[in-house]
PDB file of C-alpha atoms in Angstrom:
ATOM      1  CA  MET A 343       0.000   0.000   0.000  1.00 45.00           C
ATOM      2  CA  GLY A 344       2.852   2.375   0.874  1.00 48.00           C
ATOM      3  CA  ARG A 345       4.418   1.872  -2.542  1.00 48.00           C
ATOM      4  CA  VAL A 346       1.154   2.775  -4.253  1.00 40.00           C
ATOM      5  CA  VAL A 347       0.895   5.998  -2.258  1.00 43.00           C
ATOM      6  CA  ALA A 348       4.531   6.814  -3.013  1.00 44.00           C
ATOM      7  CA  ARG A 349       4.016   6.203  -6.736  1.00 47.00           C
ATOM      8  CA  VAL A 350       0.897   8.371  -6.797  1.00 40.00           C
ATOM      9  CA  ALA A 351       2.739  11.150  -4.952  1.00 44.00           C
ATOM     10  CA  LEU A 352       5.686  10.886  -7.341  1.00 42.00           C
ATOM     11  CA  ALA A 353       3.411  10.995 -10.379  1.00 42.00           C
ATOM     12  CA  ALA A 354       1.615  14.038  -9.004  1.00 44.00           C
ATOM     13  CA  ALA A 355       4.915  15.773  -8.278  1.00 45.00           C
ATOM     14  CA  ILE A 356       6.148  15.105 -11.808  1.00 44.00           C
ATOM     15  CA  ALA A 357       2.893  16.378 -13.264  1.00 42.00           C
ATOM     16  CA  LEU A 358       3.139  19.541 -11.191  1.00 43.00           C
ATOM     17  CA  THR A 359       6.788  20.025 -12.084  1.00 45.00           C
ATOM     18  CA  TRP A 360       6.430  19.676 -15.824  1.00 42.00           C
ATOM     19  CA  GLY A 361       2.856  20.823 -16.259  1.00 45.00           C
ATOM     20  CA  CYS A 362       1.124  20.732 -19.578  1.00 42.00           C
ATOM     21  CA  LYS A 363       3.107  22.291 -22.404  1.00 39.00           C
ATOM     22  CA  SER A 364      -0.067  23.829 -23.729  1.00 37.00           C
ATOM     23  CA  GLU A 365      -0.404  25.752 -20.448  1.00 43.00           C
ATOM     24  CA  ARG A 366       3.011  27.372 -20.738  1.00 44.00           C
ATOM     25  CA  ARG A 367       3.049  31.069 -21.361  1.00 47.00           C
ATOM     26  CA  ASP A 368       5.101  32.369 -24.235  1.00 45.00           C
ATOM     27  CA  ALA A 369       8.086  34.518 -23.369  1.00 47.00           C
ATOM     28  CA  PRO A 370       7.248  38.213 -23.549  1.00 51.00           C
ATOM     29  CA  ALA A 371       8.754  40.349 -26.294  1.00 49.00           C
ATOM     30  CA  GLY A 372      11.605  41.288 -23.922  1.00 59.00           C
ATOM     31  CA  GLY A 373      12.870  37.706 -24.168  1.00 71.00           C
ATOM     32  CA  ARG A 374      12.326  36.852 -20.503  1.00 78.00           C
ATOM     33  CA  ALA A 375      11.861  33.263 -19.486  1.00 82.00           C
ATOM     34  CA  PRO A 376       8.204  32.284 -19.100  1.00 92.00           C
ATOM     35  CA  ALA A 377       6.671  32.439 -15.645  1.00 92.00           C
ATOM     36  CA  MET A 378       4.977  29.502 -13.971  1.00 95.00           C
ATOM     37  CA  THR A 379       1.482  29.079 -15.317  1.00 95.00           C
ATOM     38  CA  VAL A 380      -1.531  30.200 -13.347  1.00 95.00           C
ATOM     39  CA  ALA A 381      -2.772  26.595 -13.266  1.00 96.00           C
ATOM     40  CA  GLU A 382       0.533  25.291 -11.895  1.00 96.00           C
ATOM     41  CA  ARG A 383       0.600  27.986  -9.242  1.00 96.00           C
ATOM     42  CA  GLN A 384      -2.973  27.205  -8.217  1.00 97.00           C
ATOM     43  CA  ARG A 385      -2.303  23.462  -8.013  1.00 97.00           C
ATOM     44  CA  GLY A 386       0.727  24.171  -5.848  1.00 97.00           C
ATOM     45  CA  GLU A 387      -1.144  26.534  -3.568  1.00 97.00           C
ATOM     46  CA  ASP A 388      -3.971  24.014  -3.247  1.00 97.00           C
ATOM     47  CA  ALA A 389      -1.520  21.181  -2.456  1.00 97.00           C
ATOM     48  CA  CYS A 390       0.295  23.095   0.285  1.00 97.00           C
ATOM     49  CA  THR A 391      -2.833  24.629   1.796  1.00 97.00           C
ATOM     50  CA  SER A 392      -4.586  21.265   1.817  1.00 97.00           C
ATOM     51  CA  TYR A 393      -1.598  19.597   3.473  1.00 97.00           C
ATOM     52  CA  VAL A 394      -1.441  22.172   6.268  1.00 97.00           C
ATOM     53  CA  LYS A 395      -5.214  22.002   6.758  1.00 97.00           C
ATOM     54  CA  GLN A 396      -5.203  18.193   7.019  1.00 97.00           C
ATOM     55  CA  LEU A 397      -2.169  18.140   9.309  1.00 97.00           C
ATOM     56  CA  CYS A 398      -3.604  20.753  11.651  1.00 97.00           C
ATOM     57  CA  ALA A 399      -7.001  19.033  11.729  1.00 97.00           C
ATOM     58  CA  CYS A 400      -5.211  15.859  12.766  1.00 96.00           C
ATOM     59  CA  ALA A 401      -3.255  17.757  15.428  1.00 96.00           C
ATOM     60  CA  ALA A 402      -6.484  19.304  16.740  1.00 96.00           C
ATOM     61  CA  ALA A 403      -8.067  15.854  16.969  1.00 96.00           C
ATOM     62  CA  ARG A 404      -5.070  14.651  19.009  1.00 95.00           C
ATOM     63  CA  PRO A 405      -4.405  17.444  21.537  1.00 94.00           C
ATOM     64  CA  ASP A 406      -2.172  15.161  23.624  1.00 95.00           C
ATOM     65  CA  ASP A 407       0.396  14.904  20.785  1.00 95.00           C
ATOM     66  CA  ALA A 408       2.668  17.928  21.297  1.00 96.00           C
ATOM     67  CA  ALA A 409       4.975  16.935  18.424  1.00 94.00           C
ATOM     68  CA  LEU A 410       2.077  16.917  15.989  1.00 95.00           C
ATOM     69  CA  ALA A 411       0.890  20.307  17.248  1.00 96.00           C
ATOM     70  CA  GLU A 412       4.371  21.729  16.803  1.00 96.00           C
ATOM     71  CA  ARG A 413       4.583  20.261  13.303  1.00 96.00           C
ATOM     72  CA  CYS A 414       1.275  21.918  12.441  1.00 96.00           C
ATOM     73  CA  GLU A 415       2.582  25.269  13.628  1.00 96.00           C
ATOM     74  CA  LEU A 416       5.815  24.979  11.661  1.00 96.00           C
ATOM     75  CA  LYS A 417       4.197  23.814   8.426  1.00 96.00           C
ATOM     76  CA  HIS A 418       2.143  27.014   8.153  1.00 95.00           C
ATOM     77  CA  ALA A 419       5.296  28.455   6.570  1.00 96.00           C
ATOM     78  CA  LYS A 420       4.916  26.300   3.440  1.00 96.00           C
ATOM     79  CA  PRO A 421       2.082  28.260   1.760  1.00 96.00           C
ATOM     80  CA  GLU A 422       3.761  31.507   2.810  1.00 96.00           C
ATOM     81  CA  ALA A 423       7.086  30.417   1.298  1.00 97.00           C
ATOM     82  CA  LEU A 424       5.345  29.422  -1.921  1.00 97.00           C
ATOM     83  CA  ALA A 425       3.707  32.856  -2.114  1.00 97.00           C
ATOM     84  CA  LEU A 426       7.112  34.528  -1.722  1.00 97.00           C
ATOM     85  CA  LEU A 427       8.636  32.391  -4.477  1.00 97.00           C
ATOM     86  CA  VAL A 428       5.762  33.283  -6.806  1.00 96.00           C
ATOM     87  CA  GLN A 429       6.359  36.966  -6.033  1.00 96.00           C
ATOM     88  CA  VAL A 430       9.965  36.596  -7.216  1.00 96.00           C
ATOM     89  CA  ASP A 431       8.716  34.909 -10.387  1.00 95.00           C
ATOM     90  CA  ASP A 432       6.361  37.853 -10.987  1.00 94.00           C
ATOM     91  CA  ASP A 433       8.896  40.564 -10.172  1.00 95.00           C
ATOM     92  CA  PRO A 434       9.691  42.487 -13.386  1.00 93.00           C
ATOM     93  CA  SER A 435      13.012  43.645 -11.936  1.00 94.00           C
ATOM     94  CA  ALA A 436      14.174  40.099 -11.056  1.00 94.00           C
ATOM     95  CA  SER A 437      16.762  38.520 -13.320  1.00 94.00           C
ATOM     96  CA  ASP A 438      15.869  35.437 -15.324  1.00 93.00           C
ATOM     97  CA  ASP A 439      18.306  33.480 -13.162  1.00 94.00           C
ATOM     98  CA  SER A 440      16.519  34.566  -9.971  1.00 95.00           C
ATOM     99  CA  ARG A 441      13.120  33.842 -11.469  1.00 96.00           C
ATOM    100  CA  LEU A 442      14.146  30.390 -12.710  1.00 96.00           C
ATOM    101  CA  ARG A 443      15.669  29.540  -9.335  1.00 96.00           C
ATOM    102  CA  ALA A 444      12.450  30.664  -7.645  1.00 97.00           C
ATOM    103  CA  GLN A 445      10.469  28.425  -9.992  1.00 97.00           C
ATOM    104  CA  ILE A 446      12.715  25.457  -9.180  1.00 97.00           C
ATOM    105  CA  GLU A 447      12.351  26.024  -5.454  1.00 97.00           C
ATOM    106  CA  ALA A 448       8.583  26.521  -5.799  1.00 97.00           C
ATOM    107  CA  ARG A 449       8.287  23.202  -7.621  1.00 97.00           C
ATOM    108  CA  LYS A 450      10.380  21.463  -4.964  1.00 98.00           C
ATOM    109  CA  LEU A 451       8.156  22.928  -2.266  1.00 98.00           C
ATOM    110  CA  ILE A 452       5.007  21.833  -4.087  1.00 97.00           C
ATOM    111  CA  ALA A 453       6.399  18.303  -4.463  1.00 97.00           C
ATOM    112  CA  LYS A 454       7.229  18.238  -0.748  1.00 97.00           C
ATOM    113  CA  CYS A 455       3.664  19.265   0.131  1.00 97.00           C
ATOM    114  CA  ILE A 456       2.345  16.378  -1.959  1.00 97.00           C
ATOM    115  CA  GLN A 457       4.792  13.901  -0.423  1.00 98.00           C
ATOM    116  CA  GLU A 458       3.999  15.010   3.106  1.00 97.00           C
ATOM    117  CA  THR A 459       0.272  14.742   2.422  1.00 97.00           C
ATOM    118  CA  ALA A 460       0.830  11.138   1.339  1.00 97.00           C
ATOM    119  CA  GLN A 461       2.731  10.523   4.585  1.00 96.00           C
ATOM    120  CA  LEU A 462      -0.058  11.762   6.867  1.00 96.00           C
ATOM    121  CA  PRO A 463      -1.438   8.238   7.459  1.00 96.00           C
ATOM    122  CA  THR A 464       1.939   7.197   8.876  1.00 94.00           C
ATOM    123  CA  LEU A 465       1.413   9.857  11.553  1.00 92.00           C
ATOM    124  CA  GLY A 466      -1.953   8.381  12.441  1.00 91.00           C
ATOM    125  CA  CYS A 467      -3.890  10.972  10.455  1.00 91.00           C
ATOM    126  CA  ARG A 468      -6.761  10.105   8.153  1.00 83.00           C
TER     127      ARG A 468
END
């Protein structure tokens, strides 16, 4: 069962990372690298927000588990970090290198949210 969950999480992470080519925006006339698509950003935001919501609901249902409560508190930074990375991607004064690095880190963060969501049952969360 664990392998199935891991494979599904990996497939979702790959899909988020590469996205659909038809969703890619063309580079503007200035020759800048394309930004992450709106759909990819939304999927990422949904993945991280959903993970934090599920984790914190589990922590609330188990008030005696201090480690789980602390984890909930710390993981609130994931959606915030993703928002900051998207801001760099949108910044017209940011270099292409900075924007591409922000995109890479955003995709890593999104993949981590998906992986950690798949791991919730191992923490006793449903």
